[in-house]
Amino acid sequence: MLKFTGLVLLTALFFVACNNQQPKEFVVQPRDTTITVKNAYNDLFLDSAAMEDYIAKQSLGDTLAQRIRSFYNSRNYQFAWFDSSGVAEYAGSFLNAQSQYILYSKDSSLYNEDLQQLHDSLTSDSSKYQVPSKKRLGTELALTTQFFRYAFKAYVGDSSINLQDLGWFIPRKKTDMTGLLDSLISNKGKNMENYEPLNKQYNLLKEQLLKYYGYQKEGEWDSIAITKKFYKIGDTSAAIAKIKHRLFLTGDAEKDDTTTVFDTTLLAAVKHFQRRYGLKEDGAIGNDLLKEINRPIQQRIEQLLINMERMRWLPGNTDQDYLLVNIPAYRLYVYEKGQLAWSMNVVVGSIAHSTVIFNGQMKYIVFSPYWNVPNSIVRKEIMPALQRNPNYLARNNMERYNGGIRQKPGPRNSLGLVKFLFPNSYNIYLHDTPSKGLFNEASRAFSHGCIRLAEPKRLAEYLLRKDTAWTEEKITAAMNAGKEKYVTLNPTVPVVIGYFTAWVDNEGKLNFRDDIYGHDKKLAEKMFTKK
């Protein structure tokens, strides 16, 4: 069973209300006059007028200018990047982190030639390099400006990207940039990963990205062709040797085997690869497997960068209970105290009825539910069926109700025996289904937008596990009572409906999935298209 690394991180998401309110105007901190030359860690202070002159000459945007003012107000204009001996050591730590970010993200917009020269000088021999006194103020303010620019890029993501244009309705995380810089200073640049506002999954994907850059540099990613429909145990082919080598590179095979025979070791490697890519684990080498193996290395690199960008939008790890549905994985992940407890297969919306990406709070369990048929389905499907067969409603256990149509509770109900509600404007919820066969399919995008669960009773038992009034027997009885019953969850449980086509699971394995709704393609156009 594939597992999403506490991934997700995502999820303090839920603790932010899903709304479209405009961000509040940045509030500049008042000047802290308690900091003086006598109690400051150094005796270097800058002049506020000189800072304002720098801001004006650099034509800094309002928000960035306000952050700089706020940062220095909180320090009473004490220098941050210098002390009496010269450039502070953590300046090198920051510049090194920025250089690493530029290297793996391929984002050259942060490159600053003057600060790069400073970085090179500090790296070559920090004991000898001194910034000339006439350049000290400019270097100080340049470092602060650059840190805020870097922090936005590396920790928040490209602010020019409108998430809702991409069908993403989970609010961006909020990040205290000034607090980050204070942490860098107070920790002297040590152990930056301990206070960076990045979830664990981001750094796991970054590690994989660096591996793929290595594969690209080695130039061992040529397309592999096969001469028959599929290969199985015992078959021999030159292509099999190439596949063995590719599976060794991707970590699916433990040894680099150059023989041309399809043996049991290759069978295990093929199944391992199929599991990571969400393919049917039949151990056969056919078109589905070759399609994934032969995707260009640059396409995989971009897929990793796209999902890392999404991870920047999300808060860090959480120690709370929550549910995560990853649409491209067709899977629901259940987290208890921030740790993956278990997961199950789900069916999500078809391409024509795509499931919305958003977050909410699970509030109700509804046993033996009615299905209030959406007007769109009534108009497009039920009314034409009624014209062909006037007994359609009776045959499908439906009735007219409050000007609409609903299906009565029971085993034939389209929602099955239980549904789970997290109130939202998209009318999306989790539910059981009488159609169990679809859960065995590798691709499971078949619904009208709601999410069908392979193990609904197990989820009900989990959500009610702390309520002694709800035993397994009572849950089973309520599901089969044929009478609708609402149960309110207290406390509510955060739910995230996410979209991730690349992630690292709890076993440290990199997973890829198809871009079933085209969201990767849209984001790629914004990230990689040259303007």
Coordinates of C-alpha atoms in Angstrom, one line a residue:
M1 CA 0.0 0.0 0.0
L2 CA 1.4 3.3 -1.0
K3 CA 1.6 5.9 1.7
F4 CA 1.7 9.7 1.5
T5 CA 4.5 10.9 3.7
G6 CA 2.9 12.8 6.6
L7 CA 2.9 14.7 3.6
V8 CA 1.2 16.5 3.8
L9 CA 2.2 18.6 5.5
L10 CA -0.3 20.0 3.6
T11 CA -2.2 20.2 6.2
A12 CA -2.3 22.6 8.6
L13 CA -4.1 23.9 5.7
F14 CA -7.3 23.3 7.2
F15 CA -6.8 25.6 10.0
V16 CA -7.2 28.5 7.5
A17 CA -10.7 29.2 6.5
C18 CA -11.3 28.7 2.8
N19 CA -12.4 32.1 1.7
N20 CA -11.4 34.8 -0.8
Q21 CA -10.8 37.6 1.5
Q22 CA -8.2 40.2 0.4
P23 CA -4.9 39.9 2.4
K24 CA -4.7 42.5 5.2
E25 CA -2.3 45.4 4.7
F26 CA 1.1 44.8 6.1
V27 CA 1.5 46.4 9.5
V28 CA 4.9 48.0 10.3
Q29 CA 6.2 47.2 13.7
P30 CA 6.8 50.3 16.0
R31 CA 10.3 51.3 16.6
D32 CA 11.8 49.5 19.6
T33 CA 13.7 52.3 21.4
T34 CA 14.7 49.9 24.3
I35 CA 17.5 48.7 22.1
T36 CA 20.5 51.0 22.6
V37 CA 24.3 51.0 21.9
K38 CA 24.8 49.8 25.5
N39 CA 22.6 46.7 25.3
A40 CA 22.8 45.8 21.6
Y41 CA 25.0 42.9 20.5
N42 CA 27.1 45.3 18.4
D43 CA 27.6 49.1 18.2
L44 CA 26.6 49.5 14.5
F45 CA 23.4 51.4 13.9
L46 CA 22.2 52.8 10.6
D47 CA 20.4 56.0 9.9
S48 CA 16.7 55.8 9.1
A49 CA 17.0 58.5 6.5
A50 CA 19.8 56.6 4.8
M51 CA 17.5 53.6 4.7
E52 CA 14.7 55.6 3.2
D53 CA 17.0 56.9 0.6
Y54 CA 18.1 53.4 -0.3
I55 CA 14.4 52.2 -0.6
A56 CA 13.7 55.1 -2.9
K57 CA 16.7 54.6 -5.2
Q58 CA 16.0 50.9 -5.5
S59 CA 12.4 51.5 -6.3
L60 CA 11.3 48.8 -4.0
G61 CA 7.6 47.8 -3.9
D62 CA 5.4 48.9 -1.1
T63 CA 5.2 45.5 0.7
L64 CA 8.9 44.9 0.5
A65 CA 9.7 48.4 1.7
Q66 CA 7.3 48.0 4.6
R67 CA 8.9 44.8 5.6
I68 CA 12.3 46.4 5.6
R69 CA 11.1 49.3 7.7
S70 CA 9.4 46.9 10.1
F71 CA 12.5 44.8 10.5
Y72 CA 14.8 47.7 11.3
N73 CA 12.2 49.3 13.6
S74 CA 12.1 46.2 15.6
R75 CA 15.9 46.4 16.0
N76 CA 16.0 50.2 16.5
Y77 CA 18.1 50.3 13.3
Q78 CA 20.8 48.1 14.6
F79 CA 22.8 46.5 11.8
A80 CA 21.8 42.8 11.2
W81 CA 24.4 41.5 8.9
F82 CA 27.5 43.1 10.4
D83 CA 29.2 43.3 13.7
S84 CA 32.4 45.2 14.8
S85 CA 34.5 42.4 13.2
G86 CA 32.9 42.6 9.8
V87 CA 30.3 40.5 7.9
A88 CA 28.5 38.1 10.3
E89 CA 29.0 34.4 9.6
Y90 CA 25.3 33.8 8.9
A91 CA 25.4 36.1 5.9
G92 CA 27.4 33.3 4.2
S93 CA 24.8 30.7 5.4
F94 CA 22.0 32.7 3.8
L95 CA 23.9 33.4 0.5
N96 CA 24.8 29.7 0.3
A97 CA 21.1 28.7 0.8
Q98 CA 20.1 31.1 -1.9
S99 CA 22.8 29.8 -4.3
Q100 CA 21.5 26.2 -3.7
Y101 CA 17.9 27.3 -4.4
I102 CA 18.9 29.0 -7.6
L103 CA 20.8 25.9 -8.6
Y104 CA 18.0 23.4 -8.1
S105 CA 15.0 25.6 -9.0
K106 CA 16.7 27.1 -12.1
D107 CA 15.3 30.4 -11.0
S108 CA 17.8 33.0 -12.0
S109 CA 15.6 36.0 -11.1
L110 CA 17.2 36.0 -7.6
Y111 CA 20.7 36.3 -8.9
N112 CA 22.5 39.5 -7.6
E113 CA 25.9 40.0 -9.0
D114 CA 27.2 42.2 -6.1
L115 CA 26.0 39.7 -3.5
Q116 CA 27.4 36.8 -5.5
Q117 CA 30.8 38.5 -5.3
L118 CA 30.3 38.8 -1.6
H119 CA 29.4 35.2 -1.4
D120 CA 32.4 34.1 -3.4
S121 CA 34.7 36.3 -1.2
L122 CA 33.3 34.8 2.0
T123 CA 33.6 31.3 0.6
S124 CA 37.2 31.7 -0.5
D125 CA 38.5 33.2 2.6
S126 CA 36.1 34.7 5.1
S127 CA 39.0 35.5 7.6
K128 CA 40.5 38.0 5.2
Y129 CA 37.6 39.6 3.4
Q130 CA 36.2 42.9 4.7
V131 CA 33.5 45.0 3.2
P132 CA 34.8 48.5 2.7
S133 CA 33.2 50.9 5.2
K134 CA 31.7 53.1 2.4
K135 CA 29.9 50.0 1.1
R136 CA 28.8 48.6 4.5
L137 CA 25.4 50.4 4.6
G138 CA 24.5 49.4 1.0
T139 CA 25.6 45.8 1.6
E140 CA 23.6 45.6 4.8
L141 CA 20.4 46.8 3.2
A142 CA 21.0 44.7 0.1
L143 CA 21.3 41.6 2.2
T144 CA 18.0 42.3 4.0
T145 CA 16.2 43.1 0.8
Q146 CA 17.6 40.0 -0.9
F147 CA 16.6 37.8 2.1
F148 CA 13.0 38.9 1.8
R149 CA 13.0 38.3 -1.9
Y150 CA 14.5 34.9 -1.5
A151 CA 12.1 34.0 1.3
F152 CA 9.1 34.8 -0.8
K153 CA 10.4 32.7 -3.7
A154 CA 11.7 29.7 -1.7
Y155 CA 9.1 29.5 1.0
V156 CA 5.9 31.0 -0.4
G157 CA 6.2 30.4 -4.1
D158 CA 5.6 32.6 -7.2
S159 CA 3.2 35.3 -6.0
S160 CA 2.3 36.1 -9.6
I161 CA 0.5 32.8 -9.9
N162 CA -3.2 33.0 -9.2
L163 CA -4.0 29.7 -7.5
Q164 CA -7.7 29.9 -8.4
D165 CA -6.9 30.2 -12.0
L166 CA -5.3 26.7 -11.6
G167 CA -8.4 25.3 -10.0
W168 CA -6.7 25.4 -6.5
F169 CA -9.0 26.8 -3.8
I170 CA -6.8 26.0 -0.8
P171 CA -5.5 29.3 0.6
R172 CA -1.8 30.0 0.5
K173 CA 0.0 29.7 3.8
K174 CA 0.9 32.8 5.7
T175 CA 4.6 33.2 6.5
D176 CA 6.3 35.6 8.9
M177 CA 9.2 36.8 6.9
T178 CA 10.6 39.1 9.6
G179 CA 10.4 36.2 12.1
L180 CA 12.4 34.0 9.6
L181 CA 15.1 36.6 9.4
D182 CA 15.2 37.0 13.2
S183 CA 15.5 33.2 13.4
L184 CA 18.4 33.2 11.0
I185 CA 20.2 35.8 13.0
S186 CA 19.5 34.3 16.4
N187 CA 20.6 30.9 15.3
K188 CA 23.7 32.3 13.5
G189 CA 22.7 30.6 10.3
K190 CA 22.9 27.1 11.8
N191 CA 20.4 24.4 11.2
M192 CA 18.2 26.5 8.9
E193 CA 16.0 23.4 8.1
N194 CA 14.7 23.5 11.6
Y195 CA 12.9 26.8 11.2
E196 CA 12.3 27.0 7.5
P197 CA 8.5 27.1 6.8
L198 CA 8.7 24.2 4.4
N199 CA 7.0 20.9 4.9
K200 CA 8.9 17.7 5.0
Q201 CA 7.6 16.6 1.6
Y202 CA 9.2 19.6 -0.1
N203 CA 12.7 18.7 0.9
L204 CA 12.1 15.0 0.1
L205 CA 11.1 16.0 -3.4
K206 CA 14.1 18.3 -3.6
E207 CA 16.4 15.3 -2.9
Q208 CA 14.7 13.4 -5.7
L209 CA 15.1 16.4 -8.0
L210 CA 18.8 16.5 -7.5
K211 CA 19.0 12.8 -8.4
Y212 CA 17.1 13.4 -11.6
Y213 CA 19.5 16.3 -12.5
G214 CA 22.2 13.6 -12.0
Y215 CA 20.5 11.2 -14.4
Q216 CA 20.1 14.0 -16.9
K217 CA 23.8 14.9 -16.7
E218 CA 24.8 11.3 -17.2
G219 CA 22.7 11.2 -20.4
E220 CA 21.4 7.6 -19.8
W221 CA 17.7 8.3 -20.5
D222 CA 17.2 7.3 -24.1
S223 CA 13.8 5.9 -25.2
I224 CA 13.5 2.1 -25.1
A225 CA 11.6 0.3 -27.8
I226 CA 10.1 -3.2 -27.5
T227 CA 9.5 -5.6 -30.4
K228 CA 6.4 -7.3 -29.0
K229 CA 3.2 -6.4 -27.2
F230 CA 4.6 -7.3 -23.8
Y231 CA 7.3 -9.3 -22.1
K232 CA 6.9 -11.8 -19.3
I233 CA 9.1 -14.2 -17.3
G234 CA 11.4 -16.3 -19.5
D235 CA 11.4 -13.9 -22.5
T236 CA 14.7 -12.7 -24.0
S237 CA 15.3 -9.4 -25.7
A238 CA 18.0 -6.7 -26.0
A239 CA 15.3 -4.3 -24.7
I240 CA 15.1 -6.2 -21.5
A241 CA 18.7 -5.4 -20.7
K242 CA 18.0 -1.7 -21.2
I243 CA 14.9 -1.9 -19.0
K244 CA 16.9 -3.6 -16.3
H245 CA 19.5 -0.7 -16.3
R246 CA 16.7 1.9 -16.3
L247 CA 15.0 0.3 -13.3
F248 CA 18.4 0.2 -11.5
L249 CA 18.8 3.9 -12.1
T250 CA 15.4 4.7 -10.7
G251 CA 16.0 2.5 -7.6
D252 CA 13.5 -0.2 -8.5
A253 CA 16.2 -2.8 -9.0
E254 CA 18.9 -3.3 -6.4
K255 CA 21.6 -4.4 -8.9
D256 CA 22.6 -3.3 -12.4
D257 CA 22.0 -6.5 -14.5
T258 CA 23.0 -6.4 -18.2
T259 CA 21.6 -9.8 -19.1
T260 CA 18.7 -10.0 -21.6
V261 CA 16.6 -12.6 -19.8
F262 CA 13.3 -11.6 -18.0
D263 CA 14.0 -13.3 -14.7
T264 CA 12.3 -13.3 -11.2
T265 CA 14.6 -10.4 -10.1
L266 CA 13.3 -8.3 -13.0
L267 CA 9.7 -9.3 -12.2
A268 CA 10.1 -7.9 -8.6
A269 CA 11.6 -4.7 -10.0
V270 CA 8.8 -4.3 -12.5
K271 CA 6.2 -4.7 -9.9
H272 CA 8.0 -2.2 -7.7
F273 CA 8.0 0.3 -10.5
Q274 CA 4.4 -0.3 -11.3
R275 CA 3.5 0.3 -7.6
R276 CA 5.3 3.7 -7.6
Y277 CA 3.5 4.8 -10.7
G278 CA 0.0 3.6 -9.8
L279 CA 0.0 1.0 -12.6
K280 CA -1.6 -2.5 -12.4
E281 CA 1.0 -4.7 -10.6
D282 CA 0.9 -7.6 -13.0
G283 CA 4.7 -7.7 -13.5
A284 CA 4.4 -7.5 -17.3
I285 CA 6.5 -5.2 -19.4
G286 CA 4.0 -3.6 -21.9
N287 CA 2.9 -0.3 -23.3
D288 CA 1.7 1.2 -20.0
L289 CA 5.1 0.6 -18.3
L290 CA 7.1 1.6 -21.3
K291 CA 5.1 4.9 -21.6
E292 CA 6.2 5.8 -18.0
I293 CA 9.8 4.6 -18.4
N294 CA 10.2 6.5 -21.6
R295 CA 8.9 9.9 -20.4
P296 CA 11.7 12.4 -21.1
I297 CA 13.9 13.2 -18.2
Q298 CA 13.2 16.9 -18.5
Q299 CA 9.5 16.2 -18.2
R300 CA 10.1 14.3 -14.9
I301 CA 12.3 17.2 -13.6
E302 CA 9.5 19.7 -14.4
Q303 CA 6.9 17.4 -12.8
L304 CA 9.0 17.5 -9.6
L305 CA 9.4 21.3 -9.7
I306 CA 5.7 21.7 -10.3
N307 CA 4.8 19.7 -7.2
M308 CA 7.5 21.4 -5.1
E309 CA 5.9 24.7 -6.1
R310 CA 2.5 23.4 -4.8
M311 CA 4.3 22.3 -1.6
R312 CA 5.4 25.9 -1.1
W313 CA 1.8 27.0 -0.9
L314 CA 1.1 24.8 2.0
P315 CA 1.8 25.0 5.7
G316 CA 4.3 22.7 7.4
N317 CA 3.7 19.6 9.4
T318 CA 0.9 19.2 11.9
D319 CA 0.4 16.9 14.9
Q320 CA -3.4 16.9 14.5
D321 CA -5.8 14.4 13.0
Y322 CA -6.8 15.0 9.4
L323 CA -7.9 13.4 6.1
L324 CA -6.2 13.9 2.8
V325 CA -7.5 12.9 -0.6
N326 CA -4.9 13.0 -3.3
I327 CA -6.9 13.1 -6.5
P328 CA -4.2 11.8 -9.0
A329 CA -3.4 8.9 -6.6
Y330 CA -7.1 8.0 -6.2
R331 CA -6.5 7.5 -2.5
L332 CA -7.6 8.8 0.9
Y333 CA -5.0 9.1 3.6
V334 CA -6.0 9.1 7.2
Y335 CA -3.6 10.8 9.7
E336 CA -3.7 10.6 13.4
K337 CA -1.7 13.1 15.4
G338 CA 0.1 14.0 12.2
Q339 CA 1.2 10.4 11.4
L340 CA -0.3 8.2 8.7
A341 CA -2.6 5.7 10.2
W342 CA -4.0 4.0 7.1
S343 CA -5.3 4.7 3.6
M344 CA -7.9 3.5 1.1
N345 CA -8.7 3.6 -2.5
V346 CA -11.2 6.2 -3.7
V347 CA -13.0 7.1 -7.0
V348 CA -12.8 10.8 -7.9
G349 CA -14.5 13.0 -10.4
S350 CA -14.2 12.2 -14.1
I351 CA -12.4 14.7 -16.4
A352 CA -15.8 16.2 -17.3
H353 CA -16.8 16.4 -13.7
S354 CA -13.5 17.1 -12.0
T355 CA -13.2 17.1 -8.2
V356 CA -12.4 20.5 -6.8
I357 CA -9.2 21.1 -4.9
F358 CA -10.0 22.7 -1.6
N359 CA -10.1 22.2 2.2
G360 CA -12.8 22.1 4.9
Q361 CA -13.9 20.6 8.2
M362 CA -15.6 17.2 8.4
K363 CA -18.7 17.9 10.5
Y364 CA -21.3 15.2 9.9
I365 CA -21.6 11.5 9.3
V366 CA -24.9 10.6 7.7
F367 CA -26.1 7.0 8.0
S368 CA -28.6 5.5 5.6
P369 CA -28.6 8.8 3.5
Y370 CA -31.0 10.1 1.0
W371 CA -29.4 11.1 -2.3
N372 CA -30.7 14.5 -3.3
V373 CA -30.1 14.3 -7.0
P374 CA -28.3 17.5 -8.3
N375 CA -30.4 19.5 -10.7
S376 CA -27.8 19.0 -13.4
I377 CA -28.1 15.2 -13.2
V378 CA -31.9 15.5 -13.1
R379 CA -31.9 17.6 -16.2
K380 CA -29.3 15.7 -18.2
E381 CA -30.0 12.1 -17.1
I382 CA -33.2 11.5 -15.1
M383 CA -35.7 13.6 -17.1
P384 CA -34.7 11.9 -20.4
A385 CA -34.9 8.5 -18.7
L386 CA -38.4 9.4 -17.4
Q387 CA -39.5 10.3 -20.9
R388 CA -38.4 6.8 -22.1
N389 CA -39.8 5.0 -19.0
P390 CA -42.4 6.6 -16.7
N391 CA -41.6 4.0 -14.0
Y392 CA -38.0 5.1 -13.9
L393 CA -38.3 6.7 -10.4
A394 CA -40.0 3.7 -8.8
R395 CA -37.6 1.2 -10.4
N396 CA -34.6 3.2 -8.9
N397 CA -36.1 3.8 -5.5
M398 CA -36.5 7.5 -6.1
E399 CA -39.2 10.0 -5.3
R400 CA -40.1 13.6 -6.0
Y401 CA -39.3 15.8 -3.0
N402 CA -39.5 19.6 -2.5
G403 CA -39.6 20.3 -6.2
G404 CA -36.6 18.0 -6.8
I405 CA -35.9 14.3 -6.9
R406 CA -34.2 12.2 -4.3
Q407 CA -33.3 8.5 -3.9
K408 CA -34.4 6.8 -0.8
P409 CA -32.0 5.1 1.7
G410 CA -31.0 1.5 1.1
P411 CA -28.4 -0.7 -0.5
R412 CA -29.2 0.5 -4.0
N413 CA -28.8 4.2 -3.1
S414 CA -26.0 5.8 -5.2
L415 CA -24.4 7.1 -2.0
G416 CA -24.4 3.7 -0.5
L417 CA -25.0 3.3 3.2
V418 CA -23.1 6.3 4.6
K419 CA -21.8 9.7 3.6
F420 CA -19.4 12.1 5.2
L421 CA -20.1 15.9 5.0
F422 CA -17.7 18.8 5.3
P423 CA -19.9 21.7 4.3
N424 CA -18.6 23.6 1.2
S425 CA -19.9 25.6 -1.7
Y426 CA -18.8 22.9 -4.2
N427 CA -21.3 20.3 -3.0
I428 CA -18.5 17.7 -2.7
Y429 CA -18.5 15.0 0.0
L430 CA -17.2 11.5 0.7
H431 CA -19.6 8.6 0.4
D432 CA -20.1 4.8 0.1
T433 CA -21.2 3.3 -3.2
P434 CA -23.0 0.1 -4.3
S435 CA -20.7 -0.1 -7.3
K436 CA -17.6 -1.7 -5.7
G437 CA -15.9 -3.0 -8.9
L438 CA -14.4 0.4 -9.9
F439 CA -12.0 0.3 -6.9
N440 CA -10.1 -2.5 -8.6
E441 CA -9.3 -0.2 -11.6
A442 CA -5.8 1.4 -11.8
S443 CA -7.4 4.7 -12.9
R444 CA -10.4 5.7 -10.9
A445 CA -11.8 9.0 -12.3
F446 CA -15.5 8.1 -12.8
S447 CA -17.7 10.1 -10.5
H448 CA -19.7 13.3 -10.9
G449 CA -17.2 15.1 -8.6
C450 CA -17.9 13.6 -5.2
I451 CA -15.5 11.0 -3.7
R452 CA -16.5 7.4 -3.4
L453 CA -14.8 5.4 -0.6
A454 CA -13.7 1.7 -0.8
E455 CA -13.9 1.3 3.0
P456 CA -16.6 3.7 4.3
K457 CA -17.5 1.7 7.4
R458 CA -13.8 1.8 8.4
L459 CA -13.8 5.6 8.1
A460 CA -17.0 5.9 10.2
E461 CA -15.5 3.7 12.9
Y462 CA -12.3 5.8 12.9
L463 CA -14.1 9.1 13.1
L464 CA -16.3 7.8 16.0
R465 CA -13.6 5.8 17.7
K466 CA -13.6 8.1 20.8
D467 CA -17.4 8.1 21.1
T468 CA -18.3 5.2 23.3
A469 CA -21.9 5.4 22.2
W470 CA -20.9 4.2 18.7
T471 CA -19.8 0.6 18.7
E472 CA -19.1 -1.3 15.6
E473 CA -22.4 -3.1 15.9
K474 CA -24.3 0.2 16.2
I475 CA -22.5 1.7 13.2
T476 CA -23.4 -1.4 11.1
A477 CA -27.0 -1.1 12.3
A478 CA -27.3 2.6 11.5
M479 CA -25.8 2.0 8.0
N480 CA -28.5 -0.6 7.3
A481 CA -31.4 1.0 9.1
G482 CA -33.0 2.4 6.0
K483 CA -33.7 5.6 7.9
E484 CA -31.5 8.7 7.6
K485 CA -29.5 9.7 10.7
Y486 CA -27.1 12.6 11.1
V487 CA -24.3 12.4 13.6
T488 CA -22.3 15.6 14.4
L489 CA -18.6 15.2 14.9
N490 CA -17.1 17.1 17.9
P491 CA -14.5 18.2 17.3
T492 CA -14.6 18.5 13.5
V493 CA -11.9 16.9 11.4
P494 CA -9.8 18.8 8.8
V495 CA -10.1 17.5 5.3
V496 CA -7.9 18.4 2.3
I497 CA -8.7 17.6 -1.3
G498 CA -5.3 18.0 -2.9
Y499 CA -3.7 17.4 -6.3
F500 CA -0.1 16.0 -6.3
T501 CA 1.4 14.1 -9.2
A502 CA 4.7 13.5 -7.5
W503 CA 5.5 12.7 -3.8
V504 CA 7.7 10.6 -1.6
D505 CA 5.8 7.9 0.4
N506 CA 6.5 6.7 3.9
E507 CA 8.9 4.1 2.6
G508 CA 11.0 6.8 1.0
K509 CA 9.9 5.8 -2.5
L510 CA 9.2 8.5 -5.2
N511 CA 5.8 8.2 -6.7
F512 CA 4.5 9.7 -10.0
R513 CA 0.9 9.9 -11.3
D514 CA -0.8 11.1 -14.4
D515 CA -2.0 14.7 -14.6
I516 CA -5.6 13.6 -15.0
Y517 CA -7.2 17.1 -14.9
G518 CA -4.4 18.9 -16.7
H519 CA -3.5 21.0 -13.7
D520 CA 0.2 20.3 -14.1
K521 CA 0.1 21.5 -17.7
K522 CA -1.5 24.8 -16.7
L523 CA 1.1 25.4 -13.9
A524 CA 3.9 24.4 -16.2
E525 CA 2.8 27.1 -18.7
K526 CA 3.2 29.7 -15.9
M527 CA 6.4 28.3 -14.5
F528 CA 8.4 27.4 -17.5
T529 CA 7.1 29.5 -20.4
K530 CA 9.6 32.3 -21.1
K531 CA 8.0 35.7 -21.0

